[in-house]
XYZ file of C-alpha atoms in Angstrom:
658
model
C -87.035 66.308 -68.979
C -89.954 63.922 -69.455
C -89.744 60.274 -68.381
C -92.129 57.574 -69.577
C -92.202 53.928 -68.478
C -93.616 51.169 -70.622
C -96.484 50.416 -68.208
C -97.187 53.835 -66.727
C -97.409 56.526 -69.389
C -98.753 59.061 -66.885
C -95.419 59.485 -65.102
C -93.693 62.159 -67.197
C -90.700 64.386 -66.502
C -89.881 67.227 -68.896
C -86.649 69.198 -68.782
C -86.697 72.529 -70.577
C -84.148 74.277 -68.313
C -84.976 72.895 -64.928
C -83.455 72.605 -61.488
C -82.169 69.395 -59.920
C -82.611 70.818 -56.405
C -86.152 72.143 -56.719
C -87.401 70.114 -59.666
C -89.684 67.152 -59.188
C -89.856 65.915 -62.778
C -93.138 67.533 -63.691
C -93.605 69.804 -66.661
C -93.813 72.732 -64.275
C -90.686 71.714 -62.334
C -88.380 69.740 -64.636
C -84.991 68.309 -63.809
C -81.821 69.871 -65.133
C -79.520 66.856 -65.599
C -79.802 63.337 -66.968
C -78.301 61.823 -63.853
C -80.946 63.463 -61.652
C -83.639 62.183 -63.987
C -82.078 58.727 -63.797
C -82.085 58.829 -59.995
C -85.825 59.433 -60.179
C -86.190 56.623 -62.752
C -84.796 54.111 -60.279
C -87.747 54.757 -57.987
C -90.016 53.504 -60.798
C -88.231 50.151 -61.179
C -85.345 49.775 -63.593
C -86.609 46.498 -65.006
C -89.121 48.501 -67.036
C -88.410 50.237 -70.360
C -87.843 53.876 -69.481
C -87.858 56.801 -71.925
C -86.290 60.114 -70.948
C -87.278 63.024 -73.184
C -84.756 65.824 -73.558
C -85.437 69.376 -74.649
C -82.669 71.899 -75.141
C -79.067 71.377 -74.071
C -78.173 69.139 -71.148
C -74.976 67.915 -69.571
C -73.507 64.451 -70.021
C -74.654 61.245 -68.368
C -72.558 58.867 -66.250
C -74.032 55.513 -65.327
C -72.329 52.650 -63.485
C -73.471 49.114 -64.270
C -73.919 48.327 -60.614
C -76.785 50.800 -60.288
C -78.511 49.948 -63.568
C -78.053 46.277 -64.349
C -80.881 44.985 -66.605
C -82.121 48.539 -67.203
C -83.829 49.456 -70.511
C -83.170 53.149 -71.062
C -84.103 55.401 -73.971
C -82.961 59.002 -74.414
C -85.218 60.786 -76.898
C -84.604 64.348 -77.959
C -87.182 66.936 -78.806
C -86.481 69.653 -81.357
C -82.767 70.543 -81.408
C -81.961 68.600 -78.244
C -78.278 68.205 -77.433
C -76.221 66.321 -74.860
C -73.064 68.335 -74.406
C -70.052 67.066 -72.566
C -68.818 69.557 -69.979
C -67.109 67.102 -67.627
C -63.355 66.696 -68.026
C -62.114 63.165 -68.781
C -65.656 61.732 -69.094
C -67.629 60.696 -72.187
C -70.811 62.589 -73.019
C -72.691 59.353 -72.266
C -71.071 56.660 -70.123
C -73.027 53.460 -69.601
C -71.478 50.577 -67.703
C -68.219 49.233 -66.422
C -66.898 45.810 -67.339
C -68.396 43.643 -64.603
C -68.664 40.353 -66.503
C -71.950 38.571 -67.092
C -73.893 40.941 -64.821
C -73.426 43.835 -67.241
C -76.819 44.003 -68.992
C -77.814 47.581 -69.779
C -79.890 48.200 -72.913
C -79.589 51.775 -74.173
C -81.397 53.568 -77.015
C -80.648 57.138 -78.119
C -82.961 58.938 -80.555
C -83.200 62.377 -82.163
C -80.217 63.835 -80.330
C -76.962 65.669 -80.912
C -74.016 64.532 -78.792
C -71.344 67.231 -78.750
C -67.974 66.896 -77.052
C -66.693 70.395 -77.777
C -67.281 71.664 -74.258
C -64.215 69.994 -72.706
C -60.464 70.263 -73.152
C -59.436 67.127 -71.195
C -60.664 64.082 -73.053
C -61.805 60.685 -71.716
C -59.650 57.635 -72.240
C -62.258 55.607 -74.159
C -65.441 56.736 -75.871
C -65.288 60.457 -76.484
C -68.996 60.618 -77.298
C -70.455 57.371 -75.959
C -68.932 54.669 -73.766
C -70.995 51.469 -73.690
C -69.834 48.307 -71.936
C -72.713 45.850 -71.730
C -73.762 42.422 -72.931
C -76.923 43.959 -74.406
C -77.567 46.464 -77.218
C -76.816 50.107 -77.864
C -79.160 51.595 -80.499
C -78.787 55.044 -82.086
C -81.610 56.471 -84.227
C -81.331 59.871 -85.910
C -78.307 60.901 -83.864
C -75.350 63.197 -84.553
C -72.078 62.683 -82.670
C -69.588 65.491 -83.201
C -66.393 67.046 -81.860
C -65.720 64.113 -79.540
C -62.254 62.898 -78.654
C -60.655 60.070 -76.690
C -57.099 59.633 -75.473
C -57.529 55.870 -75.891
C -60.097 54.152 -78.116
C -63.302 55.236 -79.813
C -63.397 58.942 -80.514
C -67.115 58.894 -81.289
C -68.369 55.605 -79.826
C -66.652 52.933 -77.733
C -68.427 49.583 -77.346
C -67.353 46.420 -75.546
C -69.180 43.076 -75.325
C -72.584 44.057 -76.709
C -74.267 44.895 -80.015
C -74.469 48.278 -81.702
C -77.169 49.372 -84.139
C -77.059 52.779 -85.846
C -79.851 54.125 -88.046
C -79.624 57.555 -89.694
C -76.563 58.612 -87.739
C -73.782 61.094 -88.452
C -70.393 60.924 -86.736
C -68.067 63.795 -87.568
C -64.869 65.422 -86.380
C -64.105 62.764 -83.791
C -60.628 61.533 -82.921
C -58.951 58.824 -80.875
C -55.341 58.660 -79.814
C -55.439 54.911 -80.350
C -57.916 52.990 -82.561
C -61.416 53.768 -83.829
C -61.642 57.456 -84.646
C -65.372 57.215 -85.320
C -66.389 53.843 -83.826
C -64.486 51.308 -81.734
C -66.259 47.932 -81.521
C -64.736 44.971 -79.663
C -67.368 42.277 -79.255
C -68.312 38.906 -80.720
C -71.748 40.320 -81.577
C -72.887 42.555 -84.457
C -72.243 46.145 -85.469
C -75.089 47.282 -87.755
C -74.961 50.599 -89.631
C -77.893 51.806 -91.761
C -77.877 55.197 -93.467
C -74.813 56.357 -91.547
C -72.207 59.004 -92.381
C -68.779 59.033 -90.741
C -66.521 61.877 -91.798
C -63.381 63.717 -90.758
C -62.578 61.157 -88.075
C -59.045 60.020 -87.363
C -56.821 58.188 -84.923
C -53.199 57.199 -84.403
C -53.794 53.437 -84.454
C -56.217 51.412 -86.589
C -59.579 52.211 -88.160
C -60.003 55.911 -88.794
C -63.736 55.577 -89.403
C -64.627 52.164 -87.963
C -62.566 49.689 -85.936
C -64.095 46.227 -85.461
C -62.505 43.306 -83.646
C -64.067 39.837 -83.228
C -67.640 40.616 -84.280
C -69.834 40.850 -87.380
C -70.208 44.002 -89.448
C -73.300 44.911 -91.478
C -73.299 48.234 -93.344
C -76.096 49.451 -95.598
C -76.035 52.876 -97.289
C -73.029 54.113 -95.341
C -70.571 56.836 -96.337
C -67.146 57.048 -94.716
C -65.355 60.164 -95.891
C -62.023 61.830 -95.158
C -61.122 59.486 -92.325
C -57.522 58.666 -91.493
C -55.646 56.001 -89.548
C -51.996 56.235 -88.677
C -51.609 52.485 -89.185
C -54.166 50.286 -90.987
C -57.692 50.830 -92.264
C -58.186 54.503 -93.003
C -61.924 54.001 -93.481
C -62.622 50.555 -91.970
C -60.501 48.117 -89.977
C -62.102 44.649 -89.748
C -60.348 41.747 -87.995
C -62.618 38.855 -87.116
C -63.733 35.295 -87.767
C -67.281 36.497 -88.468
C -69.068 38.013 -91.436
C -68.637 41.450 -92.965
C -71.297 42.900 -95.321
C -71.158 46.263 -97.114
C -74.121 47.176 -99.320
C -74.497 50.479 -101.190
C -71.610 52.034 -99.302
C -69.108 54.746 -100.215
C -65.563 54.950 -98.865
C -64.190 58.303 -100.004
C -60.868 60.088 -99.468
C -59.640 57.880 -96.633
C -55.997 56.982 -96.043
C -53.316 55.785 -93.645
C -50.701 58.271 -92.483
C -47.590 56.110 -92.082
C -48.211 53.582 -94.813
C -50.152 50.883 -92.971
C -52.211 48.648 -95.288
C -55.777 49.398 -96.353
C -56.148 53.069 -97.190
C -59.886 52.571 -97.593
C -60.659 49.160 -96.037
C -58.587 46.593 -94.127
C -60.029 43.036 -93.966
C -58.392 40.209 -92.015
C -59.812 36.795 -91.227
C -58.669 35.366 -87.899
C -60.363 32.098 -88.916
C -62.237 31.057 -92.055
C -64.720 33.840 -92.727
C -66.354 35.878 -95.502
C -66.891 39.465 -96.530
C -69.339 40.768 -99.135
C -69.156 44.163 -100.821
C -71.862 45.059 -103.332
C -73.238 48.126 -105.098
C -70.512 50.194 -103.484
C -67.881 52.794 -104.361
C -64.372 53.167 -103.003
C -62.717 56.256 -104.399
C -59.861 58.705 -103.987
C -58.203 56.885 -101.106
C -54.792 58.334 -101.817
C -51.333 58.107 -100.268
C -50.525 60.446 -97.400
C -47.183 61.548 -98.863
C -44.401 60.407 -101.198
C -42.806 58.027 -98.693
C -45.831 56.574 -96.865
C -48.033 54.642 -99.268
C -50.330 51.846 -98.046
C -50.455 48.349 -99.486
C -54.001 48.183 -100.833
C -54.962 51.776 -101.482
C -58.633 50.848 -101.801
C -58.849 47.450 -100.050
C -56.292 45.259 -98.288
C -57.328 41.684 -97.499
C -55.315 38.945 -95.842
C -55.331 35.561 -94.143
C -58.414 33.332 -93.884
C -60.992 35.575 -95.522
C -62.933 35.149 -98.764
C -64.153 38.475 -100.118
C -66.963 38.626 -102.692
C -67.377 41.917 -104.557
C -70.315 42.599 -106.897
C -71.277 45.692 -108.911
C -68.652 47.871 -107.270
C -66.195 50.538 -108.448
C -62.774 51.320 -106.993
C -61.269 54.462 -108.509
C -58.582 57.047 -107.912
C -56.916 55.095 -105.086
C -53.173 55.002 -104.451
C -50.713 52.815 -102.586
C -47.312 51.191 -102.408
C -48.642 47.939 -103.918
C -52.134 47.127 -105.130
C -53.573 50.564 -105.802
C -57.115 49.237 -105.972
C -56.833 45.934 -104.066
C -54.053 43.919 -102.403
C -54.700 40.202 -101.674
C -52.191 38.492 -99.365
C -51.413 35.399 -97.305
C -54.271 33.053 -98.112
C -57.037 35.566 -98.818
C -59.445 34.953 -101.713
C -61.175 37.518 -103.911
C -64.227 36.647 -106.022
C -65.708 39.507 -108.015
C -68.437 40.052 -110.597
C -68.792 43.366 -112.406
C -65.935 44.952 -110.488
C -64.421 48.083 -112.014
C -60.982 49.264 -110.909
C -60.066 52.526 -112.568
C -57.357 55.196 -112.400
C -55.534 53.689 -109.424
C -51.793 54.166 -108.948
C -48.918 52.602 -107.029
C -45.337 53.407 -106.285
C -44.279 49.788 -106.869
C -46.406 46.834 -108.032
C -49.956 46.280 -109.229
C -51.599 49.563 -110.143
C -55.036 47.958 -110.116
C -54.597 44.677 -108.203
C -51.717 42.895 -106.526
C -52.089 39.315 -105.300
C -49.034 37.761 -103.737
C -47.335 35.738 -101.072
C -43.679 35.583 -100.116
C -41.185 33.179 -98.574
C -42.991 33.379 -95.228
C -46.610 33.859 -96.285
C -49.110 32.104 -98.528
C -50.274 33.725 -101.713
C -53.796 34.664 -102.683
C -56.491 33.614 -105.139
C -58.419 35.936 -107.448
C -61.382 35.139 -109.704
C -62.937 38.008 -111.665
C -66.030 37.747 -113.859
C -67.101 40.479 -116.298
C -64.783 42.919 -114.577
C -62.533 45.697 -115.856
C -59.169 47.107 -114.792
C -58.636 50.406 -116.556
C -56.198 53.341 -116.644
C -54.101 52.167 -113.698
C -50.395 52.878 -113.261
C -47.319 51.468 -111.550
C -44.384 53.734 -110.776
C -46.116 57.058 -111.338
C -46.332 58.173 -107.685
C -44.083 58.345 -104.658
C -40.337 58.325 -104.221
C -38.150 56.509 -106.732
C -36.054 53.438 -106.066
C -38.550 50.568 -105.980
C -39.210 47.896 -108.615
C -42.284 48.889 -110.610
C -44.174 46.118 -112.403
C -47.753 45.366 -113.375
C -49.573 48.514 -114.409
C -52.929 46.752 -114.216
C -52.308 43.474 -112.364
C -49.379 42.007 -110.421
C -49.498 38.255 -109.665
C -46.826 37.223 -107.207
C -45.525 34.057 -105.593
C -47.915 31.205 -104.734
C -50.842 33.105 -106.254
C -53.397 32.554 -109.003
C -55.496 34.997 -110.990
C -58.433 33.937 -113.184
C -60.476 36.326 -115.295
C -63.653 35.374 -117.180
C -64.836 38.133 -119.488
C -64.000 41.783 -119.008
C -60.859 43.698 -119.873
C -57.465 44.934 -118.721
C -57.033 48.149 -120.668
C -54.991 51.343 -120.895
C -52.774 50.568 -117.924
C -49.065 51.351 -117.806
C -45.746 50.990 -116.026
C -43.956 54.310 -116.081
C -40.672 53.667 -114.241
C -37.990 50.970 -114.500
C -36.122 51.358 -111.198
C -34.547 48.214 -109.678
C -35.068 46.009 -112.744
C -38.743 46.901 -112.999
C -40.771 48.498 -115.769
C -42.450 45.291 -116.993
C -46.021 44.166 -117.602
C -48.111 47.116 -118.694
C -51.301 45.091 -118.354
C -50.297 42.006 -116.340
C -47.087 40.975 -114.570
C -46.639 37.390 -113.332
C -43.679 36.868 -111.028
C -41.276 33.950 -110.971
C -40.985 31.638 -107.990
C -37.918 30.186 -106.302
C -36.387 26.730 -106.095
C -38.870 25.796 -103.357
C -41.708 28.285 -103.868
C -44.181 28.427 -106.750
C -44.566 31.473 -108.915
C -47.863 32.959 -110.007
C -50.359 31.725 -112.600
C -52.714 33.646 -114.879
C -55.825 32.508 -116.738
C -58.034 34.663 -118.942
C -61.053 33.527 -120.934
C -63.327 35.554 -123.215
C -61.654 38.856 -122.406
C -59.390 41.542 -123.806
C -56.059 43.127 -122.936
C -55.664 46.377 -124.832
C -53.894 49.713 -124.870
C -51.428 48.823 -122.120
C -47.886 50.186 -122.021
C -44.652 48.993 -120.383
C -41.525 51.087 -120.215
C -39.533 47.855 -120.634
C -40.900 44.390 -121.505
C -44.380 42.936 -121.911
C -46.785 45.639 -123.004
C -49.814 43.399 -122.518
C -48.495 40.494 -120.408
C -45.132 39.806 -118.793
C -44.962 36.168 -117.676
C -41.864 34.986 -115.784
C -43.280 32.130 -113.704
C -42.714 28.397 -114.136
C -46.453 27.898 -113.594
C -49.310 28.217 -116.110
C -50.391 30.939 -118.487
C -53.755 30.073 -120.058
C -55.467 32.303 -122.613
C -58.699 31.276 -124.349
C -60.755 33.493 -126.654
C -58.657 36.507 -125.717
C -57.751 39.561 -127.784
C -54.505 41.413 -127.056
C -54.558 44.666 -128.957
C -52.580 47.910 -129.239
C -50.223 47.173 -126.364
C -46.731 48.670 -126.339
C -43.408 47.589 -124.830
C -40.553 50.063 -125.011
C -38.160 47.087 -125.232
C -39.449 43.576 -126.082
C -42.731 41.665 -126.251
C -45.371 44.182 -127.301
C -48.309 41.858 -126.698
C -46.774 39.080 -124.567
C -43.327 38.613 -123.034
C -43.182 34.910 -122.098
C -39.997 34.243 -120.171
C -40.672 30.678 -119.009
C -43.497 28.448 -117.842
C -46.334 26.458 -119.315
C -48.277 28.598 -121.762
C -51.373 27.642 -123.731
C -53.146 30.128 -125.996
C -56.358 28.989 -127.687
C -58.221 31.257 -130.115
C -55.831 34.081 -129.246
C -55.667 37.282 -131.271
C -52.622 39.539 -130.963
C -52.879 42.582 -133.184
C -51.490 46.097 -133.568
C -49.036 45.731 -130.690
C -45.586 47.314 -130.699
C -42.138 46.609 -129.298
C -38.811 48.223 -129.957
C -36.558 45.308 -130.928
C -37.971 41.823 -130.343
C -41.422 40.297 -130.505
C -43.836 42.927 -131.711
C -46.664 40.500 -130.995
C -45.129 37.798 -128.759
C -41.664 37.047 -127.391
C -41.133 33.446 -126.248
C -38.069 32.219 -124.408
C -37.148 29.975 -121.498
C -34.602 31.286 -119.036
C -34.413 27.978 -117.135
C -36.052 24.569 -116.828
C -36.833 21.752 -119.238
C -40.536 21.061 -118.687
C -41.846 24.355 -120.045
C -43.733 25.004 -123.286
C -45.788 27.535 -125.224
C -48.666 26.263 -127.362
C -50.524 28.397 -129.901
C -53.679 26.625 -131.064
C -57.269 26.906 -132.239
C -58.243 29.915 -134.335
C -55.307 32.025 -133.193
C -53.897 34.880 -135.252
C -50.923 37.222 -134.860
C -51.236 40.176 -137.246
C -50.411 43.856 -137.834
C -47.872 44.112 -135.032
C -44.800 46.340 -135.303
C -41.172 46.746 -134.294
C -40.020 50.338 -133.971
C -36.215 50.232 -133.530
C -34.575 52.896 -135.664
C -32.047 50.433 -137.065
C -33.781 47.778 -139.140
C -31.158 45.153 -138.323
C -32.057 45.472 -134.627
C -35.600 44.249 -135.303
C -36.366 40.539 -134.831
C -39.726 38.786 -134.877
C -42.360 41.336 -135.759
C -45.019 38.705 -135.175
C -43.286 36.217 -132.841
C -39.736 36.074 -131.492
C -38.553 32.616 -130.371
C -35.248 32.465 -128.527
C -33.210 30.553 -125.939
C -35.834 27.872 -125.358
C -33.556 25.345 -123.627
C -35.498 22.412 -125.124
C -38.836 24.117 -124.460
C -41.077 23.571 -127.488
C -42.977 26.330 -129.259
C -45.944 24.432 -130.660
C -48.431 25.498 -133.309
C -51.685 23.550 -133.634
C -55.008 23.795 -135.441
C -56.137 26.834 -137.404
C -53.307 29.177 -136.426
C -51.967 31.877 -138.708
C -49.133 34.265 -137.953
C -49.057 37.223 -140.340
C -51.294 38.419 -143.138
C -50.665 36.861 -146.558
C -51.604 38.178 -149.974
C -51.455 36.585 -153.369
C -48.599 34.189 -154.119
C -48.270 33.444 -150.387
C -46.623 36.828 -149.808
C -46.434 38.155 -146.249
C -47.947 41.662 -146.320
C -47.669 42.871 -142.704
C -44.106 41.719 -141.848
C -45.454 39.582 -138.960
C -42.948 36.754 -139.225
C -41.688 34.149 -136.733
C -38.037 34.746 -135.832
C -36.101 31.662 -134.703
C -32.987 32.453 -132.708
C -29.956 30.141 -132.885
C -31.162 26.507 -133.140
C -34.799 27.064 -132.177
C -37.632 25.419 -134.132
C -41.394 25.365 -134.455
C -42.659 22.053 -133.050
C -45.401 20.177 -134.914
C -47.410 17.987 -132.543
C -48.154 14.330 -133.173
C -50.892 13.662 -135.759
C -51.266 17.404 -136.301
C -52.635 18.692 -139.617
C -52.375 22.459 -139.697
C -55.272 23.974 -141.639
C -53.932 27.374 -142.711
C -51.617 27.716 -145.695
C -49.379 29.541 -145.132
C -49.318 29.145 -141.358
C -46.385 31.509 -140.909
C -43.266 32.934 -142.495
C -40.074 31.867 -140.707
C -37.036 34.103 -140.362
C -34.120 32.057 -138.991
C -31.140 33.675 -137.337
C -28.901 31.243 -139.231
C -29.399 30.293 -142.888
C -28.138 27.214 -144.712
C -29.354 23.909 -146.098
C -28.669 22.086 -142.838
C -30.588 24.469 -140.587
C -33.556 22.816 -138.816
C -36.621 25.085 -138.488
C -39.421 22.525 -137.945
C -39.377 19.611 -135.487
C -41.661 16.816 -134.286
C -41.475 13.635 -132.221
C -39.893 11.649 -135.020
C -43.093 10.739 -136.831
C -44.635 11.979 -140.071
C -45.890 15.325 -138.765
C -43.278 17.489 -140.520
C -44.004 15.739 -143.811
C -47.694 16.548 -143.405
C -47.150 20.247 -142.735
C -43.783 21.484 -144.081
C -45.286 23.055 -147.216
C -47.477 25.322 -145.091
C -44.576 27.559 -144.056
C -42.646 30.140 -146.031
C -39.138 31.468 -145.361
C -37.870 35.043 -145.361
C -35.075 35.451 -147.949
C -31.557 35.895 -146.561
C -30.987 39.616 -147.025
C -27.291 39.400 -146.084
C -26.502 38.085 -149.554
C -26.839 39.941 -152.817
C -29.200 39.219 -154.268
C -31.078 37.808 -151.248
C -31.023 34.006 -151.196
C -34.436 32.388 -151.262
C -35.261 29.315 -149.218
C -38.000 26.756 -148.813
C -38.423 23.975 -146.229
C -37.879 20.308 -146.990
C -39.881 17.383 -145.671
C -37.216 16.872 -143.018
C -37.924 20.351 -141.606
C -34.609 21.799 -142.801
C -33.992 24.806 -145.007
C -33.351 24.289 -148.709
C -32.183 26.923 -151.161
C -34.424 27.617 -154.113
C -32.421 27.307 -157.347
């Protein structure tokens, strides 16, 4: 074993298989153990930077703070050097006890293998390395393997100081509590560069990495096949400081008993931020049919704002939020995020954002992002409500999407009144709690499928649905609302296209109704078009509103404004694609004040009730019906023989055509 101080390079000790009794630290007579070499180091003055070179395999190292306070120690391995733990109930390297502000060891380990396989009785904390100091532990080109702890930190346990790892591999390490690979509890920084952590697990939190109170910086890190019994299969982060992941991969991590965050768990204890960029989170799947984590890929909660750029989350599974779950005041901002092929047992195959009666909701803003091929209800045990194949927006929560797409997602099971919202599901609130809101601009919702209602969007909240420059295409509902199922709320659709969507009975393109409330509305405006949608019920009389179904509005107006057209019309104002507007009971189309609709025809109306006194157009009592009544056609009453033809008078009521 060779020792070198910073100001006396001539004092060298080399261990190649020496003898602590007869060795004197020279090349000819090396020491055998690290502790003997350290005893010699103390004679040189521990205030200096000391490097101990290791050749071959040596036993572990135990150092008490009291004998090494303010020491600067470096262990540097020569070819194939290994520190092997052969001491029962001790870490391979133990540096420091918690002695308060006097604990100031600085330790660097380079070019070494630390192997814990030589013992059967494991230490309580820090199976490979135990470091309790106010200073820094640095690992360069180090492998830590086969290390175990009955408490915390199977690979590395750190308290109070900083930890920097560069080109490090941690594998096959376990902890009976938290931090299978790394346990870090300090208000300082954990820095990982070019690090691999694999096959690590624990029975608490953080299968790969557990961090409490400090900052986390990860660059080019892979965490693979790590497991936590509770939360954070790959990473558990709970702090009021910053978290940064750059060019990282979280692969095949999970939680055993359904704790949140199969891949990553992020919690802000005070206002803080996390950034994930150029990264991949994949195949973080459920442990079994009954234990599925909330947030299969990422779970975020409380006072944290998470920014994700240029990142893919794929093949992840959970109870709710297969890709991401946002809860209790957390905020997600993402640009070029791709969530693909994620699955849940219950709600939000791609993303779930929600609060509840006791917790705040979350906020999501996505830009140029895509949620593709995700599923709700396709995994796990039956019996739960399954809604939102792509996105689930719950109580007190908002979701805004600028650009991008929600495509080819589906809800496959309708247990417990579920089965709704193949692309997007927006939940209702309560008497005292707000529901969710959804805004999409310059995007598309296509190819989504719901086993019940709302193939593209299911909206049941009293809050706002805003769609601008959006295309909803080729979505399918096995019951009603192929493109959109709008149950209540405040809906505004500008330059909306709904085309080639399908439902069984009602609303091939859009179903609009209001289950409660009087201040709700749905406005269709701008260059909006509803065309080529279908109803598929085997009995023709069961089909209502191939284009739009309007029913049970409870004084909620369905307004048409601007350059809107519902249906495709040929010569002689003939509807050619059957995309009509069906008005249930006494419902009408509302013409706004001073509105001059530009299309002619705007739509073909099919009323549930026919007769010369039936009102089908309404306004605020002005001249708006008179300006626009000729721009609508009426479906003949097929219950008479021959079918009775109708037109609309300037009062907005039906009139028979002689």
